[in-house]
Short mmCIF file of C-alpha atoms and ligand atoms in Angstrom, two decimals:
data_model
loop_
_atom_site.label_atom_id
_atom_site.label_comp_id
_atom_site.label_asym_id
_atom_site.label_seq_id
_atom_site.Cartn_x
_atom_site.Cartn_y
_atom_site.Cartn_z
CA MET J 17 66.33 -66.74 -40.34
CA LEU J 18 69.87 -65.28 -39.02
CA VAL J 19 71.09 -61.71 -38.99
CA LEU J 20 74.06 -60.08 -37.89
CA SER J 21 73.64 -56.91 -36.40
CA GLY J 22 74.87 -53.57 -34.92
CA GLY J 23 72.57 -51.06 -33.36
CA THR J 24 71.13 -48.74 -35.95
CA GLY J 25 71.22 -49.85 -39.51
CA THR J 26 70.29 -53.40 -39.11
CA PRO J 27 67.77 -53.03 -36.47
CA LYS J 28 65.88 -50.85 -39.10
CA LEU J 29 66.03 -53.95 -41.41
CA LEU J 30 65.07 -56.18 -38.60
CA GLY J 31 61.87 -53.94 -38.29
CA GLY J 32 61.13 -54.79 -41.85
CA LEU J 33 61.77 -58.34 -41.53
CA ARG J 34 59.61 -58.92 -38.44
CA GLN J 35 56.77 -57.48 -40.66
CA LEU J 36 57.28 -60.51 -43.00
CA VAL J 37 58.06 -63.44 -40.72
CA PRO J 38 57.13 -64.27 -37.04
CA ASP J 39 59.45 -63.00 -34.51
CA GLU J 40 60.19 -66.59 -33.14
CA ASP J 41 61.72 -67.41 -36.42
CA ILE J 42 64.39 -64.59 -36.31
CA THR J 43 67.78 -65.11 -34.62
CA VAL J 44 70.01 -62.03 -34.34
CA VAL J 45 73.65 -62.24 -33.42
CA VAL J 46 74.50 -58.90 -31.96
CA ASN J 47 77.80 -56.84 -31.62
CA THR J 48 78.92 -56.70 -27.95
CA ALA J 49 82.26 -54.82 -28.63
CA GLU J 50 80.50 -51.39 -27.55
CA ASP J 51 79.40 -52.78 -24.31
CA LEU J 52 80.57 -50.92 -21.24
CA TRP J 53 80.11 -51.14 -17.52
CA VAL J 54 78.37 -47.97 -16.26
CA SER J 55 77.71 -47.30 -12.54
CA GLY J 56 77.96 -50.95 -11.73
CA ASN J 57 75.79 -52.45 -14.53
CA LEU J 58 76.71 -53.74 -18.04
CA VAL J 59 75.31 -51.77 -20.90
CA CYS J 60 74.91 -53.61 -24.11
CA PRO J 61 73.85 -50.74 -26.37
CA ASP J 62 73.51 -52.97 -29.73
CA ILE J 63 71.80 -55.82 -27.60
CA ASP J 64 69.43 -53.22 -26.00
CA THR J 65 68.41 -51.60 -29.12
CA VAL J 66 67.61 -54.96 -30.81
CA THR J 67 65.82 -56.19 -27.55
CA TYR J 68 63.77 -52.94 -27.20
CA LEU J 69 62.84 -53.26 -30.88
CA PHE J 70 61.45 -56.83 -30.62
CA ALA J 71 59.73 -55.77 -27.26
CA GLY J 72 58.05 -52.87 -29.02
CA LEU J 73 59.71 -50.31 -26.69
CA LEU J 74 62.40 -48.88 -28.76
CA ASP J 75 62.70 -45.01 -29.27
CA THR J 76 62.95 -45.02 -33.07
CA ASP J 77 63.82 -41.38 -33.38
CA LYS J 78 67.25 -42.04 -31.67
CA TRP J 79 67.45 -45.82 -32.35
CA TRP J 80 68.56 -46.29 -28.81
CA GLY J 81 66.81 -46.40 -25.32
CA ILE J 82 63.09 -46.86 -24.50
CA GLU J 83 60.50 -44.44 -26.03
CA GLY J 84 59.47 -41.93 -23.50
CA ASP J 85 61.93 -42.83 -20.91
CA THR J 86 62.93 -40.39 -18.11
CA TYR J 87 66.51 -39.64 -16.91
CA ASN J 88 66.06 -38.82 -13.19
CA THR J 89 68.71 -41.26 -11.94
CA HIS J 90 71.32 -40.04 -14.61
CA GLU J 91 70.56 -36.51 -13.67
CA ALA J 92 70.60 -37.11 -9.94
CA LEU J 93 74.00 -38.77 -10.33
CA ALA J 94 75.08 -35.89 -12.39
CA SER J 95 74.12 -33.20 -10.03
CA ALA J 96 75.86 -35.17 -7.27
CA GLY J 97 79.05 -34.97 -9.27
CA HIS J 98 78.91 -38.49 -10.53
CA ASP J 99 79.17 -38.16 -14.54
CA GLU J 100 78.21 -41.14 -16.59
CA VAL J 101 79.70 -41.45 -20.18
CA LEU J 102 76.22 -42.87 -21.44
CA ARG J 103 73.08 -40.81 -20.97
CA LEU J 104 70.92 -43.87 -19.46
CA GLY J 105 67.22 -43.66 -19.09
CA ASP J 106 65.53 -45.05 -16.01
CA ARG J 107 63.74 -47.88 -17.52
CA ASP J 108 66.73 -48.56 -19.73
CA ARG J 109 68.90 -48.75 -16.62
CA GLY J 110 66.41 -51.36 -15.19
CA THR J 111 67.28 -53.67 -18.10
CA HIS J 112 70.86 -53.12 -17.26
CA ILE J 113 70.35 -53.98 -13.66
CA MET J 114 68.44 -57.15 -14.24
CA ARG J 115 70.95 -58.42 -16.81
CA SER J 116 73.86 -57.49 -14.60
CA GLU J 117 72.15 -59.24 -11.70
CA PHE J 118 71.99 -62.50 -13.71
CA ILE J 119 75.65 -62.20 -14.51
CA ARG J 120 76.49 -61.66 -10.87
CA GLN J 121 74.68 -64.54 -10.18
CA GLY J 122 76.73 -66.55 -12.41
CA ALA J 123 74.79 -66.68 -15.73
CA SER J 124 76.86 -66.25 -18.94
CA LEU J 125 76.07 -63.06 -21.20
CA THR J 126 74.13 -65.45 -23.53
CA GLU J 127 71.98 -66.69 -20.70
CA ALA J 128 71.56 -63.19 -19.04
CA VAL J 129 70.45 -61.62 -22.47
CA ASN J 130 68.03 -64.46 -23.07
CA ARG J 131 66.25 -64.18 -19.63
CA THR J 132 66.21 -60.36 -19.94
CA ALA J 133 64.59 -60.56 -23.42
CA ARG J 134 62.04 -63.26 -22.24
CA MET J 135 61.20 -61.01 -19.32
CA LEU J 136 60.45 -58.08 -21.82
CA GLY J 137 58.23 -60.45 -23.96
CA VAL J 138 60.62 -60.76 -26.78
CA GLY J 139 59.95 -63.73 -29.12
CA ALA J 140 62.95 -63.43 -31.24
CA ASN J 141 66.28 -65.22 -30.28
CA ILE J 142 69.01 -62.62 -29.51
CA LEU J 143 72.58 -63.84 -29.11
CA PRO J 144 75.35 -61.88 -28.08
CA MET J 145 78.45 -62.55 -30.58
CA CYS J 146 80.28 -64.28 -27.65
CA ASP J 147 80.32 -64.67 -23.91
CA GLU J 148 83.60 -63.22 -23.49
CA PRO J 149 84.20 -59.47 -22.98
CA VAL J 150 85.58 -57.69 -26.36
CA SER J 151 86.10 -53.90 -26.68
CA SER J 152 86.46 -51.91 -29.75
CA MET J 153 89.17 -49.78 -28.90
CA ILE J 154 90.13 -46.70 -30.97
CA THR J 155 93.41 -45.22 -31.23
CA THR J 156 92.90 -41.48 -31.66
CA ASP J 157 95.25 -38.78 -32.09
CA GLY J 158 94.84 -38.09 -28.20
CA GLY J 159 95.39 -41.59 -27.26
CA LYS J 160 93.64 -45.19 -27.14
CA VAL J 161 90.06 -45.10 -25.87
CA HIS J 162 86.96 -47.25 -25.66
CA TYR J 163 84.60 -46.89 -28.62
CA GLN J 164 81.96 -45.21 -26.22
CA ASP J 165 84.58 -42.72 -25.06
CA PHE J 166 85.42 -41.93 -28.75
CA TRP J 167 81.90 -41.73 -30.11
CA VAL J 168 79.82 -40.54 -27.06
CA GLY J 169 82.23 -39.04 -24.69
CA GLN J 170 84.44 -37.14 -27.37
CA ARG J 171 81.36 -36.90 -29.94
CA GLY J 172 83.58 -38.66 -32.57
CA LYS J 173 85.67 -35.73 -33.06
CA PRO J 174 89.26 -36.96 -32.59
CA GLY J 175 91.19 -38.12 -35.60
CA VAL J 176 91.53 -41.94 -35.80
CA LEU J 177 94.51 -43.87 -36.48
CA GLY J 178 93.19 -47.32 -35.90
CA VAL J 179 90.76 -49.85 -34.41
CA GLU J 180 91.47 -52.97 -32.51
CA TYR J 181 89.15 -55.54 -31.11
CA GLN J 182 90.56 -56.09 -27.48
CA GLY J 183 89.86 -59.50 -26.10
CA ALA J 184 88.80 -61.06 -29.56
CA GLY J 185 91.77 -63.42 -29.24
CA ASN J 186 90.21 -65.03 -26.15
CA THR J 187 86.82 -65.79 -27.56
CA THR J 188 85.14 -68.81 -28.58
CA ILE J 189 81.91 -69.41 -30.57
CA THR J 190 78.99 -70.02 -28.03
CA ASP J 191 76.91 -73.34 -28.40
CA ALA J 192 73.92 -71.22 -29.13
CA ILE J 193 75.48 -69.51 -32.17
CA ARG J 194 76.96 -72.74 -33.43
CA GLN J 195 73.68 -74.59 -33.33
CA VAL J 196 71.75 -71.71 -35.19
CA VAL J 197 74.39 -71.33 -37.87
CA GLU J 198 74.53 -74.99 -38.55
CA ARG J 199 70.77 -75.25 -39.16
CA GLU J 200 70.47 -71.97 -41.35
CA ASP J 201 71.35 -72.00 -45.08
CA ASN J 202 71.12 -68.18 -45.22
CA ILE J 203 72.82 -65.50 -43.18
CA ILE J 204 72.03 -61.71 -43.59
CA ILE J 205 74.60 -59.03 -42.67
CA GLY J 206 72.65 -55.90 -42.15
CA PRO J 207 73.73 -52.39 -43.08
CA SER J 208 75.81 -51.83 -40.11
CA ASN J 209 79.15 -50.41 -39.43
CA PRO J 210 81.58 -52.98 -41.02
CA ILE J 211 84.41 -51.88 -38.57
CA THR J 212 82.67 -51.49 -35.16
CA SER J 213 79.59 -53.53 -35.46
CA ILE J 214 80.23 -56.53 -38.04
CA GLY J 215 83.89 -56.54 -37.63
CA PRO J 216 83.92 -57.58 -33.97
CA ILE J 217 81.27 -60.33 -34.63
CA LEU J 218 83.60 -61.78 -37.53
CA ALA J 219 86.46 -61.43 -35.28
CA VAL J 220 85.11 -63.92 -32.89
CA LYS J 221 87.42 -67.04 -33.36
CA GLY J 222 86.21 -69.46 -35.77
CA MET J 223 83.24 -67.28 -36.99
CA ARG J 224 84.35 -66.69 -40.42
CA GLU J 225 85.06 -70.41 -40.78
CA LEU J 226 81.70 -71.37 -39.34
CA MET J 227 79.83 -68.95 -41.79
CA GLY J 228 82.05 -70.02 -44.54
CA SER J 229 79.68 -72.57 -46.49
CA LYS J 230 76.57 -70.39 -45.84
CA HIS J 231 74.75 -68.13 -48.42
CA VAL J 232 75.55 -64.66 -47.23
CA VAL J 233 73.60 -61.58 -48.26
CA ALA J 234 74.92 -58.19 -47.08
CA VAL J 235 73.34 -54.79 -47.32
CA SER J 236 75.55 -51.86 -47.85
CA PRO J 237 75.61 -49.21 -45.03
CA ILE J 238 77.43 -46.68 -47.55
CA ILE J 239 75.96 -44.61 -50.20
CA GLY J 240 78.71 -43.06 -52.47
CA CYS J 241 81.56 -42.37 -50.21
CA GLU J 242 79.47 -41.54 -47.06
CA PRO J 243 77.72 -43.64 -44.42
CA VAL J 244 74.03 -42.92 -44.00
CA SER J 245 74.90 -42.01 -40.39
CA GLY J 246 77.60 -42.56 -37.64
CA PRO J 247 81.42 -42.86 -37.87
CA ALA J 248 81.91 -45.62 -40.30
CA GLY J 249 83.60 -43.51 -42.80
CA LYS J 250 86.23 -42.41 -40.43
CA LEU J 251 86.74 -45.76 -38.76
CA MET J 252 86.99 -47.44 -42.39
CA SER J 253 89.54 -45.05 -43.59
CA ALA J 254 91.66 -45.47 -40.39
CA CYS J 255 91.58 -49.34 -41.02
CA GLY J 256 92.86 -48.84 -44.50
CA CYS J 257 89.35 -49.41 -46.14
CA GLU J 258 87.90 -47.30 -48.82
CA VAL J 259 84.93 -45.61 -47.78
CA SER J 260 82.46 -46.91 -50.30
CA SER J 261 80.36 -50.05 -50.90
CA LYS J 262 83.49 -51.52 -52.50
CA GLY J 263 85.32 -51.15 -49.19
CA VAL J 264 82.33 -52.82 -47.45
CA MET J 265 82.53 -55.76 -49.85
CA GLN J 266 86.17 -56.02 -49.20
CA CYS J 267 85.52 -56.21 -45.46
CA TYR J 268 83.46 -59.12 -45.81
CA GLU J 269 85.77 -60.69 -48.63
CA ASP J 270 85.13 -64.31 -49.36
CA LEU J 271 82.02 -64.58 -47.18
CA LEU J 272 79.81 -62.68 -49.59
CA ASP J 273 77.23 -64.26 -52.01
CA VAL J 274 74.88 -61.37 -52.56
CA PHE J 275 75.43 -57.75 -52.02
CA VAL J 276 72.67 -55.24 -51.92
CA LEU J 277 73.44 -51.61 -52.73
CA ASP J 278 71.58 -48.43 -53.00
CA GLU J 279 70.15 -47.34 -56.34
CA ARG J 280 71.75 -43.85 -55.69
CA ASP J 281 75.08 -45.35 -55.35
CA GLY J 282 76.17 -45.25 -59.09
CA GLN J 283 79.94 -45.24 -58.15
CA GLY J 284 79.35 -48.27 -55.82
CA GLN J 285 77.67 -50.15 -58.40
CA ARG J 286 80.48 -49.50 -61.10
CA ASP J 287 83.27 -50.38 -58.67
CA ALA J 288 81.66 -53.48 -57.14
CA GLY J 289 80.85 -54.65 -60.73
CA ASP J 290 84.56 -54.14 -61.81
CA MET J 291 85.74 -56.29 -58.88
CA ASP J 292 86.90 -59.76 -59.64
CA VAL J 293 84.49 -61.57 -57.39
CA ASP J 294 81.57 -64.10 -57.69
CA VAL J 295 78.89 -61.90 -55.94
CA ASP J 296 75.61 -60.97 -57.17
CA MET J 297 74.71 -57.51 -56.99
CA VAL J 298 71.33 -56.27 -56.20
CA VAL J 299 70.48 -52.53 -56.72
CA VAL J 300 67.42 -51.06 -54.75
CA ASP J 301 66.38 -48.20 -52.49
CA THR J 302 68.24 -49.02 -49.21
CA MET J 303 67.13 -45.99 -47.31
CA MET J 304 64.85 -47.17 -44.68
CA THR J 305 63.00 -43.92 -43.71
CA SER J 306 59.81 -45.60 -42.70
CA PRO J 307 58.55 -49.04 -41.60
CA GLU J 308 57.10 -49.63 -44.90
CA LYS J 309 60.45 -48.94 -46.69
CA SER J 310 62.08 -51.32 -44.15
CA ALA J 311 59.73 -53.99 -45.14
CA VAL J 312 60.08 -53.55 -48.91
CA LEU J 313 63.99 -53.80 -48.40
CA ALA J 314 63.52 -56.78 -46.16
CA GLY J 315 61.52 -58.62 -48.80
CA VAL J 316 64.25 -57.96 -51.41
CA VAL J 317 66.86 -59.48 -49.00
CA MET J 318 64.65 -62.34 -48.59
CA GLU J 319 64.15 -62.95 -52.11
CA GLN J 320 67.97 -63.60 -52.41
CA PHE J 321 67.82 -66.67 -50.18
CA VAL J 322 68.68 -70.07 -51.50
P1 LIG M 13 75.71 -48.54 -34.35
O1 LIG M 13 75.79 -49.81 -33.54
O2 LIG M 13 74.77 -47.61 -33.92
O3 LIG M 13 76.93 -48.03 -34.93
O4 LIG M 13 74.79 -49.04 -35.64
P2 LIG M 13 75.05 -49.97 -36.79
O5 LIG M 13 76.40 -50.38 -37.07
O6 LIG M 13 74.05 -51.11 -36.79
O7 LIG M 13 74.56 -49.02 -38.04
C1 LIG M 13 75.23 -47.96 -38.28
C2 LIG M 13 75.36 -47.93 -39.97
O8 LIG M 13 73.90 -48.04 -40.50
C3 LIG M 13 75.97 -46.82 -40.49
O9 LIG M 13 77.07 -46.97 -41.25
C4 LIG M 13 74.81 -46.30 -41.59
O10 LIG M 13 75.32 -45.77 -42.61
C5 LIG M 13 73.93 -47.44 -41.65
N1 LIG M 13 72.58 -47.16 -41.81
C6 LIG M 13 71.66 -46.43 -41.04
N2 LIG M 13 70.41 -46.30 -41.61
C7 LIG M 13 70.41 -46.78 -42.67
C8 LIG M 13 69.50 -46.96 -43.79
O11 LIG M 13 68.38 -46.61 -43.79
N3 LIG M 13 70.04 -47.76 -45.02
C9 LIG M 13 71.26 -48.08 -45.04
N4 LIG M 13 71.74 -48.70 -46.21
N5 LIG M 13 72.24 -47.91 -44.05
C10 LIG M 13 71.72 -47.29 -42.93
#
C-alpha cells in the first residue's frame, strides 16, 4: 500500500490503515519541504511524525514529537540566548542527531531516514519525497520566509501572497520511490495540506507522470470552506485555489480517480459533483477524532482500490 503524507491529517489515516494491514505492507512517501536545519541537525517534521507513529512513540495530542518528551536542551539553549525556531524535545533531538550523523557520513536522506526508522523499530517503509533539499517558501506581506518561520516563528499570522517550492527544479525521483510506485496499483493521497504537504511531493520532477497511470484515491482535508486544522485555507487562497473540496480536487487535477469527502460538506459534494471530471465521489465521516474513526475511514479508502 502506498500513501502520500504530510504531518497531521494523513498520519491520522495511517493510524487507521495500520489497524487493518501489517506495517510491513505500508509505504509512505513523505513531504520534506518543511525540513529545516536547527542547531546543526536536520529536522524533518513530517518524516518524524510518521516515524514516531509507526514506532508507537508519537504524541497524538499535538501530532508531532515524542509523547512525554522533555525540553531540557531547548530550554538550556534559550536561557543562554540561543533561540531555536522549533521547540524540540530531547528524545526528538536524539532522532535528528542520528539522522544528521548518517547524512554527514555520506548517506542520502532516503538511507538516513530508513536507518533511523529501523533503529526505532519501525516496520513500515518511510520514504522522503526526494533526496535533494526542497523548501516551501512563503511570500508574506512582510517578505519571503521558510514555511517554519511563517507557521511556527510568526504563528501563521502574516498575510500570504504566494508559495514556491524552492529547489524542486533540481529534484529527481529516487530509485526507492520509483520501485514502489511501479509495483503498486493504488495510491492514497491522504487528507493533508494540498499546498505545503502534497504539493511539494507532486512537484518532484516526474512524480505526476510516474503516478499518472495509477488508481489514485484522495481524502479531502477541507470541510465546507475551512480546513479541519492548520493554514491550508490561507495558503490555498494565496495560490489561487478555492478553499473547498472542489479546490482540493483541482490541485490534484487529472491524477484523481476517487475523491472521499466529508458527509458534513454539502457544498463540496454539490460543487465536486458539478465538475466535468471522471472521478467517483465517496461521502463519509472523515473526521478522525479517535483511532476507531481512523480505522473506519481507512477501511472505506481501501474499499475504493482496484
Ligand atoms: P502538516 O504537515 O502538519 O501541515 O499536516 P498535513 O498537511 O498532513 O495535515 C494538515 C491537514 O490535515 C489540514 O489541512 C487539515 O484540514 C487536515 N486534517 C487534520 N485532521 C483531519 C481529519 O480528521 N479529517 C480530515 N478530513 N482532515 C484532517
